[in-house]
XYZ file of C-alpha atoms in Angstrom:
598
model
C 145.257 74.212 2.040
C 144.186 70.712 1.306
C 144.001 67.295 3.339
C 143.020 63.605 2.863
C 143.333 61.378 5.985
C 143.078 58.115 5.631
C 142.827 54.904 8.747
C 145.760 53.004 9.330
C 146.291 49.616 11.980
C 148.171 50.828 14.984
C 151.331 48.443 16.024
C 154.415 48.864 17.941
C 156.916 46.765 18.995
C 159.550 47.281 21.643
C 163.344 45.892 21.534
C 165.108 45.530 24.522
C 167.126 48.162 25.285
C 164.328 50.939 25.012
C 164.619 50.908 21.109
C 161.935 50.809 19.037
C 161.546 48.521 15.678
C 158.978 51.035 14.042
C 157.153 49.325 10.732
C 158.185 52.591 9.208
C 158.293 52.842 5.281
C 161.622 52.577 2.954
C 163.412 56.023 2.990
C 163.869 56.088 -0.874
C 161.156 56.708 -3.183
C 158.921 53.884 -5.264
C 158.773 54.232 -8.598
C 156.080 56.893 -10.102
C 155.707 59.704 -12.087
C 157.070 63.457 -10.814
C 155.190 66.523 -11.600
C 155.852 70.285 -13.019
C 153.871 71.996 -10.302
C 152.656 71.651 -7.082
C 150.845 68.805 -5.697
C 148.372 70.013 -3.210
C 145.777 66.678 -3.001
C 146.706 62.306 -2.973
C 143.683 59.635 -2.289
C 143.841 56.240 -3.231
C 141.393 53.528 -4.613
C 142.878 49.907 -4.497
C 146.270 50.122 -6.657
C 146.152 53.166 -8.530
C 146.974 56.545 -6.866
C 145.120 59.918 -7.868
C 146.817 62.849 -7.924
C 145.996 66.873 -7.776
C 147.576 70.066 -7.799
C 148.461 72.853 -9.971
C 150.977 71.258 -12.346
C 149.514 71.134 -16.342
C 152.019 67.723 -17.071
C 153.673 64.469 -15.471
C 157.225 63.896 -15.774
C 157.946 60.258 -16.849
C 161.241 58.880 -18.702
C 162.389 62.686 -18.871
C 159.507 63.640 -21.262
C 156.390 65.835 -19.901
C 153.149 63.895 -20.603
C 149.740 66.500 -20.549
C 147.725 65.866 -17.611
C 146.075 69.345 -16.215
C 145.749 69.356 -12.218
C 144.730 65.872 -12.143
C 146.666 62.310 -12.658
C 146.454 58.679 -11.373
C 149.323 56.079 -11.524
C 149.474 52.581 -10.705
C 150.916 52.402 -7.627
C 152.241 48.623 -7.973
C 154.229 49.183 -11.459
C 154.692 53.107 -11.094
C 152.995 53.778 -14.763
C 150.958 57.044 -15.158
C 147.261 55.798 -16.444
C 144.913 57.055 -18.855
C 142.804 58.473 -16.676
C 143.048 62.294 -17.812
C 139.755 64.347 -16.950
C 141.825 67.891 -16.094
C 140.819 70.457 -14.501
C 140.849 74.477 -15.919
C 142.736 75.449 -12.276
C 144.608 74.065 -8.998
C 142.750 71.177 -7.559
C 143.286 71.348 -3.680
C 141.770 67.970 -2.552
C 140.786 64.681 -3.548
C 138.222 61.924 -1.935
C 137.186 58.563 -3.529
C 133.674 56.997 -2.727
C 133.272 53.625 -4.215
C 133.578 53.922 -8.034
C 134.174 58.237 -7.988
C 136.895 60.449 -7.321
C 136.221 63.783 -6.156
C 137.820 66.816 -6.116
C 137.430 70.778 -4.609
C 139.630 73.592 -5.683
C 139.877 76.550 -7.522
C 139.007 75.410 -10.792
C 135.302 76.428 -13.480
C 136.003 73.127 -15.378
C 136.522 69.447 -15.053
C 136.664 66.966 -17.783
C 135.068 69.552 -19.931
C 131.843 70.504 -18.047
C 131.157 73.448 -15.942
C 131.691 72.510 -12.530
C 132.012 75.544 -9.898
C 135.304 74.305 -6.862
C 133.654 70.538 -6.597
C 133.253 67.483 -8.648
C 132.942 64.214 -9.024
C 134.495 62.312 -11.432
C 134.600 58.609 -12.897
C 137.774 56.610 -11.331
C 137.838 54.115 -14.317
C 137.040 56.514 -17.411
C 137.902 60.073 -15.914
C 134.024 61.417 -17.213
C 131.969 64.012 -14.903
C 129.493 62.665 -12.577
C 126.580 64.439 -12.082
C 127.600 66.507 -8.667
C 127.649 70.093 -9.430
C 126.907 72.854 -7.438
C 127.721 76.705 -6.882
C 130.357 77.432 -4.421
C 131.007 80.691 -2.959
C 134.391 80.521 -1.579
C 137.911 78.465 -1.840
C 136.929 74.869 -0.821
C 140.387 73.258 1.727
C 139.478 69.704 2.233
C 137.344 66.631 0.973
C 135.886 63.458 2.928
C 133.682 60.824 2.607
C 131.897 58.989 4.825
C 128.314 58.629 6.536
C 126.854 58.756 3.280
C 128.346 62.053 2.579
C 130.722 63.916 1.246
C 131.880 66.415 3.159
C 133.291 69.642 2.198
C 135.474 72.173 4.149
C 137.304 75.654 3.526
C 137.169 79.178 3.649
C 132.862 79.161 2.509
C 129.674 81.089 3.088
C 127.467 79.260 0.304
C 126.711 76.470 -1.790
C 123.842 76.886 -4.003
C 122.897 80.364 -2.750
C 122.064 78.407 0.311
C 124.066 79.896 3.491
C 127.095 77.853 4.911
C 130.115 78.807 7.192
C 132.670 76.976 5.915
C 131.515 73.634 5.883
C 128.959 71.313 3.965
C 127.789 68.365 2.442
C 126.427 66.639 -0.847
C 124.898 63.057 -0.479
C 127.087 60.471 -1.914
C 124.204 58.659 -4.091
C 122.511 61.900 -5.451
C 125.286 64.569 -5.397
C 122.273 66.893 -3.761
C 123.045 69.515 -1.187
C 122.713 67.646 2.102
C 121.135 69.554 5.647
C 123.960 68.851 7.501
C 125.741 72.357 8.235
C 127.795 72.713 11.056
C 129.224 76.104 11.402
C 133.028 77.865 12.348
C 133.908 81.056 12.525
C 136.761 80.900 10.422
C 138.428 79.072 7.996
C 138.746 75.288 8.091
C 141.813 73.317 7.022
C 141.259 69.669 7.319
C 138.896 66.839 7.486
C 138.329 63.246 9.036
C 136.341 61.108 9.209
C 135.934 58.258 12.051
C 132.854 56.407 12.275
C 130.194 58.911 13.194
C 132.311 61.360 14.119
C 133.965 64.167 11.374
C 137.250 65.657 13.136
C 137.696 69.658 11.967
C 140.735 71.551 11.739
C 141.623 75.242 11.197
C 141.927 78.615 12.429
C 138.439 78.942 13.816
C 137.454 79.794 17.284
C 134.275 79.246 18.059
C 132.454 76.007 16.206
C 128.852 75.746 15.936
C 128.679 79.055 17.543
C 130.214 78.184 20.982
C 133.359 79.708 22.262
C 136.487 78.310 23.546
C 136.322 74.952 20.701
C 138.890 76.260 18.747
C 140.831 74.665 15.580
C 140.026 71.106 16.315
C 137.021 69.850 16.998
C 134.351 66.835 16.153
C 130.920 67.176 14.934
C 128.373 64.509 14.181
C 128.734 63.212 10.980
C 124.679 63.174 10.378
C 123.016 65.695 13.174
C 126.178 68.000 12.653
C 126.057 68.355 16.357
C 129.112 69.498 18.402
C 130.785 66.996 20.480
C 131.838 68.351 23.744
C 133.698 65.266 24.429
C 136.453 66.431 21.864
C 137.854 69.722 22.515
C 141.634 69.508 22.590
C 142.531 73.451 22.042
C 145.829 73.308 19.881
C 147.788 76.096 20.614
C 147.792 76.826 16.685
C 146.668 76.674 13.405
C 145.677 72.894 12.173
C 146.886 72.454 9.002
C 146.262 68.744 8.758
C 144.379 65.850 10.208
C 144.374 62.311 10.291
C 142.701 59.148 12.413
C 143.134 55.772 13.114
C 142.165 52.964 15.373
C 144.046 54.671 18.046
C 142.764 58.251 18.007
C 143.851 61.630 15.937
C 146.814 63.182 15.131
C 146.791 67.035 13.931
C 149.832 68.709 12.013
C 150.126 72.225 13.417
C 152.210 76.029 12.072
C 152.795 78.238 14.375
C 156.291 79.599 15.294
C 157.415 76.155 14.855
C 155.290 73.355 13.756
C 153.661 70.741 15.669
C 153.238 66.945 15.550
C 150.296 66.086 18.448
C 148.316 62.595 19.055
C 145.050 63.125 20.862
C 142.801 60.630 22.386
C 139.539 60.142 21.340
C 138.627 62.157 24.503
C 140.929 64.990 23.472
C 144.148 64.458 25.926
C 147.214 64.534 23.761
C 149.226 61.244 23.721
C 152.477 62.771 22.411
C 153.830 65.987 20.747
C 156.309 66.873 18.355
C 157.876 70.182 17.808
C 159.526 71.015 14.697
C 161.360 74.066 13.058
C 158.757 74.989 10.499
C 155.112 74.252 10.206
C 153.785 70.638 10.075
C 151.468 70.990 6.839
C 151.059 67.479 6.197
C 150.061 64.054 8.484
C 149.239 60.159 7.692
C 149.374 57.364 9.869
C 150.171 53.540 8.670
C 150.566 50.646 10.378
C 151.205 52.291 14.208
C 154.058 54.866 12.596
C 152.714 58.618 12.365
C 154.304 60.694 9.181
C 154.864 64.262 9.303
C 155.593 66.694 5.668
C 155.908 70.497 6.059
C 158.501 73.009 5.466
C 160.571 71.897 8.734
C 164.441 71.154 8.262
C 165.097 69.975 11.958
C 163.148 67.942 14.767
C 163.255 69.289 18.437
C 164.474 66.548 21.008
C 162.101 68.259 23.281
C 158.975 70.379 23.175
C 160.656 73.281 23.812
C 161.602 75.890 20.997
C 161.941 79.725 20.321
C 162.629 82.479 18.350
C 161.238 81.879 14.601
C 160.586 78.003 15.559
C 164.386 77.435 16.920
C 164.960 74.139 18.988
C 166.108 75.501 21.899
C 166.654 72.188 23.602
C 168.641 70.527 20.563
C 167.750 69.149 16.977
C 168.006 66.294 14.396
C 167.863 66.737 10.625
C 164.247 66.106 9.441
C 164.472 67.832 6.172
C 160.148 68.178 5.282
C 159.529 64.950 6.144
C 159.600 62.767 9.527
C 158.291 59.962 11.557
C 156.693 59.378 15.222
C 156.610 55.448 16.613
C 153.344 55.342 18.779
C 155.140 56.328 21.779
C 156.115 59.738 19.867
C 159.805 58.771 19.707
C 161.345 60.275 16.636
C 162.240 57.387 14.106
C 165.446 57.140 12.053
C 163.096 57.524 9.065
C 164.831 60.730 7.167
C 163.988 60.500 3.138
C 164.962 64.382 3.512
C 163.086 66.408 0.614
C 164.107 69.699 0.027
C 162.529 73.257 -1.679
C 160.739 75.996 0.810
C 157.352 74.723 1.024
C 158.390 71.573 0.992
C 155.753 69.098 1.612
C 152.014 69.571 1.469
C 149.650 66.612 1.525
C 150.131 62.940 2.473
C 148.243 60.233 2.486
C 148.529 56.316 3.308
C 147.171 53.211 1.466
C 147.403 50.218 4.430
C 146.319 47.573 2.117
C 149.368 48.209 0.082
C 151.902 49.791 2.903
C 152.355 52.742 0.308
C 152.695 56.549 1.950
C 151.800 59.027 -0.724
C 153.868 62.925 -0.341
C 153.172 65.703 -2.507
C 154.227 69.526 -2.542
C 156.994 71.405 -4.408
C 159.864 69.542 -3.203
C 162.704 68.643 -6.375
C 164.612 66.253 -4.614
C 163.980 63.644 -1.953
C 166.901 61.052 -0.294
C 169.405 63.105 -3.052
C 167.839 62.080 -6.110
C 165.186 63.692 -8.423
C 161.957 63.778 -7.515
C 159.411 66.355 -8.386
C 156.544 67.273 -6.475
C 155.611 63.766 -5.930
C 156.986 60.907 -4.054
C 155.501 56.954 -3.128
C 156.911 55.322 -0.306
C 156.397 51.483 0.001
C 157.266 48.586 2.877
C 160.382 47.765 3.617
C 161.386 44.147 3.459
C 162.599 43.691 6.622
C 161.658 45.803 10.138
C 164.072 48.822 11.017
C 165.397 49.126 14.563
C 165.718 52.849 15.060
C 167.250 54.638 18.409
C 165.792 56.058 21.099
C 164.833 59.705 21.437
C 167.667 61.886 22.384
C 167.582 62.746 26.565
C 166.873 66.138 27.396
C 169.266 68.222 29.503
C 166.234 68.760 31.543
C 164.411 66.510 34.062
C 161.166 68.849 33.905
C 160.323 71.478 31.388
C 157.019 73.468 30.666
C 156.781 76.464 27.661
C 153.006 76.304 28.143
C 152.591 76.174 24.313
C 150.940 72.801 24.229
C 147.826 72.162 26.334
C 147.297 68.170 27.164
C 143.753 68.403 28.620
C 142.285 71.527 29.584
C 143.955 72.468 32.897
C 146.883 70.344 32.433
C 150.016 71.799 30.295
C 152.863 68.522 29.063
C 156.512 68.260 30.709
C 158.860 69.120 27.484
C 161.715 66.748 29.207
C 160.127 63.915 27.821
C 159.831 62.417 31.875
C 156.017 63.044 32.024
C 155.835 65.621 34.987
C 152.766 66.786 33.527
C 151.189 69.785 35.472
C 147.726 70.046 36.618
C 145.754 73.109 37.538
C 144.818 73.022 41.147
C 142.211 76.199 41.827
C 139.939 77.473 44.856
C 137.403 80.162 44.714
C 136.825 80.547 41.348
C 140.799 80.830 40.611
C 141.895 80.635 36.745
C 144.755 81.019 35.168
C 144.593 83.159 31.639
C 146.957 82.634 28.408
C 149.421 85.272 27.543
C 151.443 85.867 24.367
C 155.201 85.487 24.834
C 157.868 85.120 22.707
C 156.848 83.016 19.465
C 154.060 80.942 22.187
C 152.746 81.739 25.106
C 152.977 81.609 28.812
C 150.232 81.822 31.826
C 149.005 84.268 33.955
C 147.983 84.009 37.825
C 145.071 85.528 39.200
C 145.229 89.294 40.428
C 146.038 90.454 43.890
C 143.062 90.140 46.644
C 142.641 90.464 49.775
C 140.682 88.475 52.140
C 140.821 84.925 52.690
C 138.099 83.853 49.662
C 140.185 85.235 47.200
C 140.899 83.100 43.798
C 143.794 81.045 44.000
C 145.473 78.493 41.431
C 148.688 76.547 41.634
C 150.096 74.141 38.743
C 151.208 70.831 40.442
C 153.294 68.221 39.083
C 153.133 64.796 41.398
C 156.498 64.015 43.194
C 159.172 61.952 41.210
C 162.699 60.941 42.220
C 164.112 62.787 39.732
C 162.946 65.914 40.428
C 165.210 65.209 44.076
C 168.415 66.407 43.578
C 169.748 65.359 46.991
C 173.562 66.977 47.215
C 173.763 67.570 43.934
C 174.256 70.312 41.614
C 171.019 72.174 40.578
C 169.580 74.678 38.184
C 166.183 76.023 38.248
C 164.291 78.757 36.604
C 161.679 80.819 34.488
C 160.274 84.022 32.946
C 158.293 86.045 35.156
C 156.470 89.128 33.979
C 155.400 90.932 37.369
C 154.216 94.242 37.038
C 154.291 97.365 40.312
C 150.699 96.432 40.761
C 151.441 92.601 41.201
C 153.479 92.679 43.833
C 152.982 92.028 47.308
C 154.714 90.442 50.400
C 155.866 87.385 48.977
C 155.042 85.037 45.874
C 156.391 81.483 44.923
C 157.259 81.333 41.518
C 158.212 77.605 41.409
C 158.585 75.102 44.815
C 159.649 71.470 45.397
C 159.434 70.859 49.308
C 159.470 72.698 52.520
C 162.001 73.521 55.273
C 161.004 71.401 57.935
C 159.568 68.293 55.559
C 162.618 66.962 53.283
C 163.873 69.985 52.527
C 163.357 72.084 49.395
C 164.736 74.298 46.389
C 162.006 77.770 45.199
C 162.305 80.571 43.000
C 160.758 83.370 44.779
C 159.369 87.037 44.589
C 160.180 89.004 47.632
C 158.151 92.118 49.274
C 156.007 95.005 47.247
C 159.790 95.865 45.664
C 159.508 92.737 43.939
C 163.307 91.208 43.849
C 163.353 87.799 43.323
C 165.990 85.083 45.452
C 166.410 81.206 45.213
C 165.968 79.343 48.400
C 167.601 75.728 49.596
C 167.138 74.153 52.475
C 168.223 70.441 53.821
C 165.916 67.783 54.494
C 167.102 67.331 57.952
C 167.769 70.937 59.241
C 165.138 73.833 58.439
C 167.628 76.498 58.755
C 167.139 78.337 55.209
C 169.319 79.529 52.955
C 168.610 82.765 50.868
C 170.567 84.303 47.781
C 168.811 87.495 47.159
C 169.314 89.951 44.549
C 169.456 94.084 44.875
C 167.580 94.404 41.334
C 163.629 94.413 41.383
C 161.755 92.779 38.361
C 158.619 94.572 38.888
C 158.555 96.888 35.534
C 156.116 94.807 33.723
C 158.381 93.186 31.345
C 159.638 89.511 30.796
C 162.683 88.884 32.959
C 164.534 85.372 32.909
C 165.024 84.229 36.628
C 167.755 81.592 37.472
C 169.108 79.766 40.507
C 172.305 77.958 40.234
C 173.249 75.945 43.033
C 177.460 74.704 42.488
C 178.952 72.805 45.051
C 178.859 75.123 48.367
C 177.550 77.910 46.247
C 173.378 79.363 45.959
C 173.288 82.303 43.498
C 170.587 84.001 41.641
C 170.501 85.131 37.997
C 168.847 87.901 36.523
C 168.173 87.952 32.633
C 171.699 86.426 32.500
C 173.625 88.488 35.615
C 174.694 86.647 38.199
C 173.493 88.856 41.621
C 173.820 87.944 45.062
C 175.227 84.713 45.973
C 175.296 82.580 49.264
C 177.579 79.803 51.175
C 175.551 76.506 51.739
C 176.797 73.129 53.040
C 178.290 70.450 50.757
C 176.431 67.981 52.641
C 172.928 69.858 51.886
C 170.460 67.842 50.759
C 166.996 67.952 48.818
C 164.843 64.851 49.175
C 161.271 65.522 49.761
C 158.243 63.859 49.117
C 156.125 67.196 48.240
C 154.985 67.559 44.244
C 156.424 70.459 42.440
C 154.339 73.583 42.445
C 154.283 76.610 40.264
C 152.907 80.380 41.365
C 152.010 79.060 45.179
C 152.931 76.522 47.960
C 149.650 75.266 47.724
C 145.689 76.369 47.820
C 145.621 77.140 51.234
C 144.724 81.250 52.806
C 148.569 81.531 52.976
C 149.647 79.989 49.832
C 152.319 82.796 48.392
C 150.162 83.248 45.809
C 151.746 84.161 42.981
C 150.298 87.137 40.533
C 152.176 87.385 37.648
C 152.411 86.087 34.171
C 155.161 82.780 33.740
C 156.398 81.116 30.699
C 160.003 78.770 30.289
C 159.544 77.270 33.567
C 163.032 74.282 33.717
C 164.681 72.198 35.884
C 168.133 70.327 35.685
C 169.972 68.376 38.056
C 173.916 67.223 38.003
């Protein structure tokens, strides 16, 4: 599947009140032509807007005018052009270079000459250009830049030469250019920034080395890896896009994903969606998202087959991010399954370019194809919804290596803290994924990791009530005398609230304890967890009332003081107390970790 990125200006202004006034485009459509098939490719050069896919007409005034994978319209007046080279199958993306458009798909034949998945092709008259190659494989994504044009997909040669999924053709002679960087699977998307060509896909290992998997950056002219850039999405990349600011990535999965990266690879924000994100442009400081979604998540957190689990908003295949990742008001809702499939933004003309096999968009008609221009005046939009949670972690979406984002939205983020070689490993849970601690030792070298999030006043609940909890996934072997599963605080320092594993039995209990008396308070359960399978842990602390729950059971149950309170300085830890020889390490795998106070 496809991809053109194109550079937008980054801006964002904030109201008082916390809202923001996002430059975001009009929600209803600008006039243009619609299409009788899917539109998998959009690129732009100055006012008129090029257009690819597998549809063999365009739709104007009601009548069906011939135009065979390929179209341009004038994006100013909304007329379909002359420009008619066709192509003899689908046409999955588009790149202009100066005076050429280019294209890479399925196809034998454009504008009547043999030309084997790429081309290039006159902007002005719609005649061949000299490019033409052999390609052995389906060709995903297009980009220019460097003096290249760079080619991506599922590919093992051009020319009979060898190349794993990637190449290049000089922009002045069309010839096969050296530059060959190499994945080990299929690539998605392209961008291009400066020097630097951002890859995303499915692939594991680029240029051979492990652990960079589906987005990375390679030098646009050695075709070296940069080790600077390895962000490790937790799925598929669909789609890519860069600006002034850094790079966003539209992401499947069991739910799609929205992320903004640094140029150093940390992510700035993160969107979670019901479907897969297919599709991603930024202009002017907004970030736009297409895909087959039908709701946004008000938090990172979701579930079974992509369900918010944390509440939704409609976002019917299409949405947009301010560049603080709030959600906007911006809803042109499309419809169709696929729903959305490419994007792409002009910033000299405002104009945001959507294409897939939508019908309808804002409840009107309007095939496969939709133009979205300025709107005349700025549109105050509202905050993101809160999040019943004041700390949240599904371990789904990695921020840096080591450190995994807080899905409340209130930036707890939790770093890995390890001694003696200590790591923790990814497991699959569920539709994502949770963590795993390291195995039981003994001796006072052994590996040790816990995940820390710095202390915040909201994570004090003082007298309040309080709910706290996970899944664990502790097997016989894992067990041993005792192992923290989550911590804030400590008896005799401020008191605390943990979720613990007690004994070789392994029965977990929920502990409180005031931050002026140590005396500790246990509610312990009968049942033991240790059978190797997912169990959802719970404490629930009402009024007077500490009791633990057990995939949903309430089980034992203990009288505290009203006046108990939790106010502690200490950070919030996850599977230990700390790094220390007697940290309660904890052995087990964890996913769903959540707090929420009141």
């Amino acid at each position: 599947m496809r991809r053109l990125a194109l550079v937008g200006v980054s801006t964002v202004v904030v109201a008082v009140g916390g809202a923001a006034l996002a430059e975001v485009v009009s929600g209803r459509p600008s006039p243009s032509p619609s299409f009788n098939g899917p539109v998998y490719a959009i690129a732009h050069r100055g006012e008129v807007v090029y257009v690819g896919g597998n549809f063999t007409g365009a739709l104007v005034a009601g009548k069906i005018v011939a135009r065979q994978r390929l179209a341009a319209y004038n994006a100013s007046t909304g007329a379909l052009l002359d420009w008619n080279p066709g192509a003899d199958a689908t046409v999955r993306a588009l790149a202009v270079a100066g005076a050429t458009v280019f294209a890479a798909g399925d196809f034998g034949h454009v504008a009547g000459a043999t030309r084997d998945a790429v081309a290039g092709v006159d902007a002005t008259t719609g005649r061949p250009t000299a490019l033409k190659h052999t390609v052995l494989g389906q060709p995903n994504a297009l980009a220019a830049g460097n003096g290249r044009l760079y080619l991506a997909g599922r590919l093992t040669a051009v020319d009979g030469t060898p190349r794993a999924n990637l190449a290049a053709f000089s922009l002045t002679t069309g010839a096969l250019d050296a530059w060959a960087p190499t994945t080990d699977d299929t690539v998605n998307a392209l961008a291009v920034n400066g020097a630097r060509v951002y890859l995303g896909g499915r692939f594991h290992k680029t240029n051979g080395v492990s652990s960079t998997l589906r987005l990375t950056a390679v030098d646009g002219v050695t075709a070296a890896l940069d080790k600077s850039f390895l962000p490790k999405p937790v799925s598929q990349v669909f789609a890519l896009a860069t600006d002034a600011n850094g790079v966003y990535a539209a992401l499947g999965g069991q739910g799609g994903r929205a992320i903004a990266y640094t140029f150093a690879g940390a992510a700035r924000w993160t969107r979670v969606f019901d479907g897969d994100a297919q599709a991603i442009a930024t202009l002017d400081g907004t970030t736009y998202v297409g895909g087959h979604f039908d709701n946004a998540c008000t938090t990172t957190n979701n579930g079974i087959q992509g369900l918010c689990t944390d509440g939704s908003v409609p976002r019917v295949k299409l949405a947009a991010v301010d560049g603080a990742g709030n959600l906007t008001g911006w809803a042109p809702q499309a419809n169709g399954v696929v729903g959305v499939r490419t994007m792409a933004a002009n910033p000299a003309l405002g104009l945001l370019g959507v294409g897939g096999d939508f019908t309808t968009i804002a409840g009107t008609a309007q095939k496969r194809y939709a133009a979205f221009g300025a709107p005349a005046t700025a549109q105050r939009v509202p905050p993101a919804p809160p999040s019943p949670y004041v700390a949240s972690y599904n371990f789904d979406s990695t921020v840096a290596d080591g450190t995994f984002d807080d899905g409340s939205g209130n930036g707890h983020l939790l770093r890995t803290l390890a001694v003696n070689g200590g790591a923790i490993t990814r497991v699959a849970h569920g539709a994502g994924q949770g963590v795993t601690f390291p195995p039981k030792c003994a001796g006072t070298d052994c590996p040790r990791v816990v995940l820390q999030a710095a202390d915040g006043a909201d994570l004090n609940p003082a007298a309040r009530n309080l709910r706290f909890g996970a899944a664990v996934r502790l097997s016989p072997a894992e067990t041993s005398t005792g192992e923290n599963v989550m911590q804030k605080g400590y008896s005799t320092v401020g008191g605390q609230y943990k979720l613990q594993v007690d004994g070789v039995s392994g029965k977990p209990s929920c502990v409180l304890s005031d931050k002026t008396d140590p005396a500790i308070h246990v509610a312990k359960t009968p049942t033991s967890i240790s059978d190797g399978s997912w169990h959802t842990l719970e404490c629930r602390r009402a009024g007077t009332a500490l009791t633990i729950v057990v995939d949903g059971r309430a089980g034992g149950s203990v009288t505290v003081p009203a006046t108990l309170e939790v106010v502690t300085s200490q950070p919030l830890s996850l599977g230990g107390k700390g790094t220390g020889v007697n940290n309660d390490q904890f052995h087990g795998s964890l996913d769903d970790v959540w707090i929420a106070i009141g």
